[in-house]
mmCIF file of C-alpha atoms in Angstrom:
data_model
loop_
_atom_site.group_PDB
_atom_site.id
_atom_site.type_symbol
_atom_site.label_atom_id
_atom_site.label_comp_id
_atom_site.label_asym_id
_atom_site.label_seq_id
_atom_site.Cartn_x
_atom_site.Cartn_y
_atom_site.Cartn_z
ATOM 1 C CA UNK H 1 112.306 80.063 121.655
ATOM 2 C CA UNK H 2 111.594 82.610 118.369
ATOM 3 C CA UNK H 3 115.021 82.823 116.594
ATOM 4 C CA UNK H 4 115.861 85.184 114.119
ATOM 5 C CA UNK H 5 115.117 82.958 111.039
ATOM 6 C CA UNK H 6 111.318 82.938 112.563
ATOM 7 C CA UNK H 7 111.227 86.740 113.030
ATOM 8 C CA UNK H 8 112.704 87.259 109.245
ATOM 9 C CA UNK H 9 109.443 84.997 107.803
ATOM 10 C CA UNK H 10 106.963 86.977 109.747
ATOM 11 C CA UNK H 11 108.784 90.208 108.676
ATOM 12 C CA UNK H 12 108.680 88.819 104.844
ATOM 13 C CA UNK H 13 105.155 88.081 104.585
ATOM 14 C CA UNK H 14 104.148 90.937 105.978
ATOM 15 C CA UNK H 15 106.624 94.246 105.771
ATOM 16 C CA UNK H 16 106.093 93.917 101.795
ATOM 17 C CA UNK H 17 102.113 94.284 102.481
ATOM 18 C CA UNK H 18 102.233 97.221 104.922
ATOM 19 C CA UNK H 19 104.886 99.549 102.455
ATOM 20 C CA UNK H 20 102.496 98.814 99.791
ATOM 21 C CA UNK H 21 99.986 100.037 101.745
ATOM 22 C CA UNK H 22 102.015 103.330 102.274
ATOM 23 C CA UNK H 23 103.519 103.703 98.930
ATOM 24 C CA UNK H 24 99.466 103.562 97.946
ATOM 25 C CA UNK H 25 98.506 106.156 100.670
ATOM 26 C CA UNK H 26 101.626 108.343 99.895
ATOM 27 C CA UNK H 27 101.373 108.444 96.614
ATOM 28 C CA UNK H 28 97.592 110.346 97.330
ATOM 29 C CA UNK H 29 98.482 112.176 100.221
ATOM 30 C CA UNK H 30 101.689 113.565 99.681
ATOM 31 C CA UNK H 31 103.155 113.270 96.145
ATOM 32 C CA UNK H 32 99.349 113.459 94.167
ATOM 33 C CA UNK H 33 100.795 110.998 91.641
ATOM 34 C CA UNK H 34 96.790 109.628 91.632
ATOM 35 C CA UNK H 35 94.110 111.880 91.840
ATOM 36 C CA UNK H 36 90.626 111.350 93.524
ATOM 37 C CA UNK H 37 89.128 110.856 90.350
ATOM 38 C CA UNK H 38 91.320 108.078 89.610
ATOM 39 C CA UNK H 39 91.075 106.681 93.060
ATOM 40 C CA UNK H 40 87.518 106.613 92.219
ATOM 41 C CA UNK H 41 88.017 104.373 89.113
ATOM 42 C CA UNK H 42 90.610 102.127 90.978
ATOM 43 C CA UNK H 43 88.827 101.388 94.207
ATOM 44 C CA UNK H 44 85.936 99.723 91.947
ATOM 45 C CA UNK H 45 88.586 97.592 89.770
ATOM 46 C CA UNK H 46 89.785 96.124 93.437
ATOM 47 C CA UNK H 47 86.294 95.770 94.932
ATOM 48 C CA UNK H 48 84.803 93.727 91.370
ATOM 49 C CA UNK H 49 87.983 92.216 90.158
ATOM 50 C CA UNK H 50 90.274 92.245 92.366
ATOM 51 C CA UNK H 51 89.569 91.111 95.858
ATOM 52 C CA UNK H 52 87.068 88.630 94.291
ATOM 53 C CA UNK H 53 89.958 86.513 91.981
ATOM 54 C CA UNK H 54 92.258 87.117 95.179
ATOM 55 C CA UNK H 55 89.519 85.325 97.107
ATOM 56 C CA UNK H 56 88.864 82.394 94.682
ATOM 57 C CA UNK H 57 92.311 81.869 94.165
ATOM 58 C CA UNK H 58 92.474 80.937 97.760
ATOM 59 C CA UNK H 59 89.188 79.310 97.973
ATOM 60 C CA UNK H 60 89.453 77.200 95.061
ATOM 61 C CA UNK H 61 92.650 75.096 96.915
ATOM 62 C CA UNK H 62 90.441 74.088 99.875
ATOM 63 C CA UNK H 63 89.044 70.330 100.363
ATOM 64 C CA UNK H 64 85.677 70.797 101.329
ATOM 65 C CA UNK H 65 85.390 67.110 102.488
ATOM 66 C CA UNK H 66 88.817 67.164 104.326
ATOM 67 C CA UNK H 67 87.859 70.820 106.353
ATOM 68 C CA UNK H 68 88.756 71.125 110.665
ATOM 69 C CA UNK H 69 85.035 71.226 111.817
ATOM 70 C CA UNK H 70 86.291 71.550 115.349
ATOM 71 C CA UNK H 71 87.703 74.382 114.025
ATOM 72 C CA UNK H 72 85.529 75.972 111.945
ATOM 73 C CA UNK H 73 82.854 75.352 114.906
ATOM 74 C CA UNK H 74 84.834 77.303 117.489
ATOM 75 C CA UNK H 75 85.497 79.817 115.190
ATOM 76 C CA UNK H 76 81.632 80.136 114.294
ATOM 77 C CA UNK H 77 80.681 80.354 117.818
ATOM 78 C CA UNK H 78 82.823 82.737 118.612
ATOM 79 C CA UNK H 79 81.422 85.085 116.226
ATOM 80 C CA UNK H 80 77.910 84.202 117.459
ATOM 81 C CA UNK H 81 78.592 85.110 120.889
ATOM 82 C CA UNK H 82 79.841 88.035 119.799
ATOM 83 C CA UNK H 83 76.796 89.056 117.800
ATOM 84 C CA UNK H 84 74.757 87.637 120.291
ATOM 85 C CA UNK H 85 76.288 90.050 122.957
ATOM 86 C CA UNK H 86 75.912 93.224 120.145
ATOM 87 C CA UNK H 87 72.079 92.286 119.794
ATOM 88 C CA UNK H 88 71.373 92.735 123.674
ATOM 89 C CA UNK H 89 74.010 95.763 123.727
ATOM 90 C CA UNK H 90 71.970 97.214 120.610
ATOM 91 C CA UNK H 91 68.389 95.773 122.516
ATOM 92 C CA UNK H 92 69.150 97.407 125.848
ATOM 93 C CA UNK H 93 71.253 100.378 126.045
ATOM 94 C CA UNK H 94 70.787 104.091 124.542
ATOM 95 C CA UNK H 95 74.052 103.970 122.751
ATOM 96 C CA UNK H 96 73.355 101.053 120.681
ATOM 97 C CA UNK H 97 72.595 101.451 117.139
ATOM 98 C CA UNK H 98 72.427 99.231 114.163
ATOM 99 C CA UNK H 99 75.436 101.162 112.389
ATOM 100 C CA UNK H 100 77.837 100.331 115.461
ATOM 101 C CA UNK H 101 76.516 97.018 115.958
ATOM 102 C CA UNK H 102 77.861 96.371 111.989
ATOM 103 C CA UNK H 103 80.956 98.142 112.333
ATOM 104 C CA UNK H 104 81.881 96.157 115.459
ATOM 105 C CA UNK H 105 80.654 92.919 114.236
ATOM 106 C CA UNK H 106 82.845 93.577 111.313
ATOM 107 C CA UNK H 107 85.807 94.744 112.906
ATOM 108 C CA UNK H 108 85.802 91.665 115.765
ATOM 109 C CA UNK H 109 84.892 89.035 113.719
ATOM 110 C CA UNK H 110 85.733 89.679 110.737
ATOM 111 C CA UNK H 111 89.874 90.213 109.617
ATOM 112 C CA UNK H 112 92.094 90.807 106.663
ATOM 113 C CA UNK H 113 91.997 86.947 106.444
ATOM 114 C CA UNK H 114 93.269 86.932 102.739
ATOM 115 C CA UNK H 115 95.759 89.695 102.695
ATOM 116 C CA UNK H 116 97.310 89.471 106.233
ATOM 117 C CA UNK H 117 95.948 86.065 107.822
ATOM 118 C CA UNK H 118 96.912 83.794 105.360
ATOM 119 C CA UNK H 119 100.673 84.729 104.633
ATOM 120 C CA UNK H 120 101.007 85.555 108.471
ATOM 121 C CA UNK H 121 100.405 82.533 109.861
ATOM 122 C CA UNK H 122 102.069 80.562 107.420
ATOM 123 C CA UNK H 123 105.587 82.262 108.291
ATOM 124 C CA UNK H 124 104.724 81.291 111.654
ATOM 125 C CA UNK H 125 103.488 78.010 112.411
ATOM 126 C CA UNK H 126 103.763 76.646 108.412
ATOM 127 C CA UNK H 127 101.520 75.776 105.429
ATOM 128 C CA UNK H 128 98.486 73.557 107.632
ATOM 129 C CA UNK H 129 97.581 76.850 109.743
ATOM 130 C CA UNK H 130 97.135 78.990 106.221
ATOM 131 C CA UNK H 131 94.893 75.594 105.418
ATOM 132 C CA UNK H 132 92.708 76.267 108.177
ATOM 133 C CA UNK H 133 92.718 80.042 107.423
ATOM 134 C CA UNK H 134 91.217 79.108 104.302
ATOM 135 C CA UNK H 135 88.291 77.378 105.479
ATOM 136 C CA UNK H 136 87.464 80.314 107.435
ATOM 137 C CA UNK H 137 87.773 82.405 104.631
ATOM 138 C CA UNK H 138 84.967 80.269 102.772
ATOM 139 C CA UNK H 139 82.664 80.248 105.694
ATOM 140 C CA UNK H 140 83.058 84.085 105.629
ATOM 141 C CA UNK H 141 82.101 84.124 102.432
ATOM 142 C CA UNK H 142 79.129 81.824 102.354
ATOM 143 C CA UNK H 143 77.847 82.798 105.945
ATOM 144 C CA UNK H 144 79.436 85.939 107.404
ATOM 145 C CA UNK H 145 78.802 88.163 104.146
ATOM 146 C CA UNK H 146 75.936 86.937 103.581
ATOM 147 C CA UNK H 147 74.433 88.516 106.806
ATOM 148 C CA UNK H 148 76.530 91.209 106.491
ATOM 149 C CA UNK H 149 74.722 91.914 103.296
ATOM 150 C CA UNK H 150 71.576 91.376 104.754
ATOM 151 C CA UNK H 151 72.062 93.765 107.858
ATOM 152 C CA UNK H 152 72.873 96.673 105.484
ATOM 153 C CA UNK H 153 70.114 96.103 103.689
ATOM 154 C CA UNK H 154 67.759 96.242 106.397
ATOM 155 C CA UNK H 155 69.289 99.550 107.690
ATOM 156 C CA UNK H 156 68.846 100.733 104.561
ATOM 157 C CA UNK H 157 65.251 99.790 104.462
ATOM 158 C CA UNK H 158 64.867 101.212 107.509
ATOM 159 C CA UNK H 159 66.118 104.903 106.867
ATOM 160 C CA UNK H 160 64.135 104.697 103.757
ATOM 161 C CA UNK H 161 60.841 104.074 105.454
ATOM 162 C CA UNK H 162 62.271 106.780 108.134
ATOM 163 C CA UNK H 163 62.499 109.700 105.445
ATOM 164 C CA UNK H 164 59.996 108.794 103.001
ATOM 165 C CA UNK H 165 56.932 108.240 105.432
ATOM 166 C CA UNK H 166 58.546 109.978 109.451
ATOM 167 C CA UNK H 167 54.698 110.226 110.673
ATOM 168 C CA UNK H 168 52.955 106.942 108.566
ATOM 169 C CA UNK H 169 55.501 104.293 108.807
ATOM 170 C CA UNK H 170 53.547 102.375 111.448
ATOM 171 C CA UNK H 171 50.597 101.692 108.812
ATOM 172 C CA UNK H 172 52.680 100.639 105.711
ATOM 173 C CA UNK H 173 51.528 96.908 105.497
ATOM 174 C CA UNK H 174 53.276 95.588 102.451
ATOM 175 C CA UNK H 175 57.018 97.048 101.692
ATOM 176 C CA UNK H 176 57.909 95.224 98.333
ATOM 177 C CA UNK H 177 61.459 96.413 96.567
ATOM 178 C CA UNK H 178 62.068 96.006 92.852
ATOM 179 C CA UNK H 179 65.178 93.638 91.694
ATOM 180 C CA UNK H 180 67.247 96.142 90.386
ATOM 181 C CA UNK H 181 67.123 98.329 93.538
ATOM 182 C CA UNK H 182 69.726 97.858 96.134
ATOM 183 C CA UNK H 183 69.358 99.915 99.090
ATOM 184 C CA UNK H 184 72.908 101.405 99.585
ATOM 185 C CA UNK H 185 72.239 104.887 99.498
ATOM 186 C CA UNK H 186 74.039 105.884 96.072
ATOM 187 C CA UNK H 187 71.514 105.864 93.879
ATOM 188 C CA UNK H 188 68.253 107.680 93.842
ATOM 189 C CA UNK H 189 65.094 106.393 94.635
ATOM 190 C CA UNK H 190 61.413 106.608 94.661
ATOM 191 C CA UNK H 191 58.450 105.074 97.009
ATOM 192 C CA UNK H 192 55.409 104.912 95.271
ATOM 193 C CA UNK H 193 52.678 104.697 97.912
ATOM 194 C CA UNK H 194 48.987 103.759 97.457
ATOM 195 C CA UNK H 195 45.922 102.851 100.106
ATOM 196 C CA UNK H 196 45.064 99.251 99.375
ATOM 197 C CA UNK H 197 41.027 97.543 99.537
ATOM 198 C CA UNK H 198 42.434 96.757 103.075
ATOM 199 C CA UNK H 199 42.679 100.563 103.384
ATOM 200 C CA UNK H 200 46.307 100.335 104.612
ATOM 201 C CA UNK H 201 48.822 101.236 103.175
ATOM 202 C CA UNK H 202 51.049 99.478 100.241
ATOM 203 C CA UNK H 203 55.062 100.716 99.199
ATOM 204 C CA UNK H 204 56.975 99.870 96.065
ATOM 205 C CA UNK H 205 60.206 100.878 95.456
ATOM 206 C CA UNK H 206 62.215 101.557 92.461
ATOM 207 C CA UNK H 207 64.782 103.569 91.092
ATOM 208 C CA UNK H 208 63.792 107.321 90.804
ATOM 209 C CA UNK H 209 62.953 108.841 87.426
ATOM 210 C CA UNK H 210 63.051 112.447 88.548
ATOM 211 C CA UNK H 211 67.087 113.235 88.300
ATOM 212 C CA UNK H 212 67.148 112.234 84.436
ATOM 213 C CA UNK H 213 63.349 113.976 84.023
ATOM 214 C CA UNK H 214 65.176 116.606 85.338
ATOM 215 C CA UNK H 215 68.158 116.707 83.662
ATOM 216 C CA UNK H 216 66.533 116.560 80.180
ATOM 217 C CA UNK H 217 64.505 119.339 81.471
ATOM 218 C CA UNK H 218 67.916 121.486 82.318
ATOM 219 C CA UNK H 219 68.993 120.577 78.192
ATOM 220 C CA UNK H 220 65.732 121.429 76.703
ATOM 221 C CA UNK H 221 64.917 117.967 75.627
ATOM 222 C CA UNK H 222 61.336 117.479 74.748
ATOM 223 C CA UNK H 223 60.315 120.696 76.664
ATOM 224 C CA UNK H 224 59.046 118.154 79.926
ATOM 225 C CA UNK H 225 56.685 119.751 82.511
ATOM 226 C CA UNK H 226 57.262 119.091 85.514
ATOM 227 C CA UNK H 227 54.388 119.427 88.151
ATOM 228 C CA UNK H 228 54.060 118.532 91.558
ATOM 229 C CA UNK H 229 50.631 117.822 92.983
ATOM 230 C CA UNK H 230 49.691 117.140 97.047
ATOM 231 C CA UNK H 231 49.955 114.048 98.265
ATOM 232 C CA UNK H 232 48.152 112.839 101.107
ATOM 233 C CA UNK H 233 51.480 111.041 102.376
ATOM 234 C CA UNK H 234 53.909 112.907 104.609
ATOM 235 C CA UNK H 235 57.242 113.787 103.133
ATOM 236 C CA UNK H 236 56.071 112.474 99.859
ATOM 237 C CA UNK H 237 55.608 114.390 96.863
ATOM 238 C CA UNK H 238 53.831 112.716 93.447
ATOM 239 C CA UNK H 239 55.010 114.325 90.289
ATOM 240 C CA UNK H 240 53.171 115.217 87.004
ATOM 241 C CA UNK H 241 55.505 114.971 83.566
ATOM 242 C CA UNK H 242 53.914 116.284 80.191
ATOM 243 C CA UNK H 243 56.425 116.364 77.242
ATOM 244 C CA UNK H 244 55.500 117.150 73.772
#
């Protein structure tokens, strides 16, 4: 039977998260105490600093050598079945799409473990079930991220390859990315294309040169020259820069 102390724990741990949550929205929304240039500065500090510290904080009290692998097992197949069943859906059907199959992968498999889970389910069943919340917290982060990661990455490779080259994609035969590129879709980039000895063709990609060629055009800077030449690519143009 729940009695009242039981329903004032789970009302403790997790009333003070939600009004947080609304004093946050609010205070955007309604009362523009923050503005969106500031939101813009905070919502890095919580993605870098924040959320990461939360997360070892947490991580760094679990026993790796005294972890539930029944638990963690069930839990992992779960959330194989799961993507299993998106693959086919994404495989077979006209609706599917990589960008769903992410978001639901994400949103089924993957909870507010840290800021909801853990305190949750310790005001309900005690301290051992936020224990094995943890250790699914640190396969999420060594396994569940981790392809996460890699799934964005490869739609963002893919939508690359889509715009860049829409009628030559099927010949590109080596696709090779520089380290300090990451495929997210903030930051401009360029796909420098060449026919190889095996007359296919070979991609690099790096970050694009053009916006601050550009922009020191705009200011005068070195007087640059800008001129675009035809390129025997589709949807690919190969710029010429002269600067005195």
């Amino acid at each position: 039977m729940v009695k009242g102390k039981d329903m004032y724990d789970v009302l403790a741990a997790t009333v003070r998260l939600y009004v947080a949550i609304f004093l946050a929205y609010g205070s955007v929304r309604w009362w523009k105490i923050f503005t969106p240039d500031q939101c813009s500065g905070i919502n890095p500090f919580v993605a870098v600093f924040a959320v990461p510290l939360l997360g070892f904080c947490f991580i760094s009290t679990n026993n790796i050598y005294a972890m539930n692998y029944h638990f963690i097992a069930a839990d992992s197949l779960q959330k194989v079945v799961i993507l299993g069943a998106l693959f086919i859906w994404h495989a077979f059907t006209k609706n599917g799409s990589l960008e769903w199959l992410i978001t639901l992968f994400s949103l089924s498999t993957l909870p507010k473990t840290l800021v909801v889970g853990i305190p949750l389910l310790r005001a309900m069943y005690g301290d051992f079930s936020g224990k094995l919340m943890i250790q699914i917290v640190v396969m999420q982060s060594v396994v569940c991220y981790t392809l996460m990661l890699i799934m964005f990455e490869y739609r963002g490779a893919k939508l690359l390859i889509t715009e860049q080259f829409p009628e030559t994609a099927a010949s590109i035969t080596c696709f090779r990315i520089e380290s300090d590129v990451s495929l997210n879709g903030r930051e401009p980039l360029q796909a420098d294309a060449e026919i190889g000895y095996d007359g296919k063709l070979h991609v690099v990609v790096r970050r694009s040169t053009s916006a601050s060629v550009i922009s020191s055009y705009n200011k005068g800077l070195h007087s640059p020259a800008i001129t675009p030449r035809a390129s025997n690519l589709t949807g690919v143009e190969i710029y010429s820069v002269q600067s005195s």
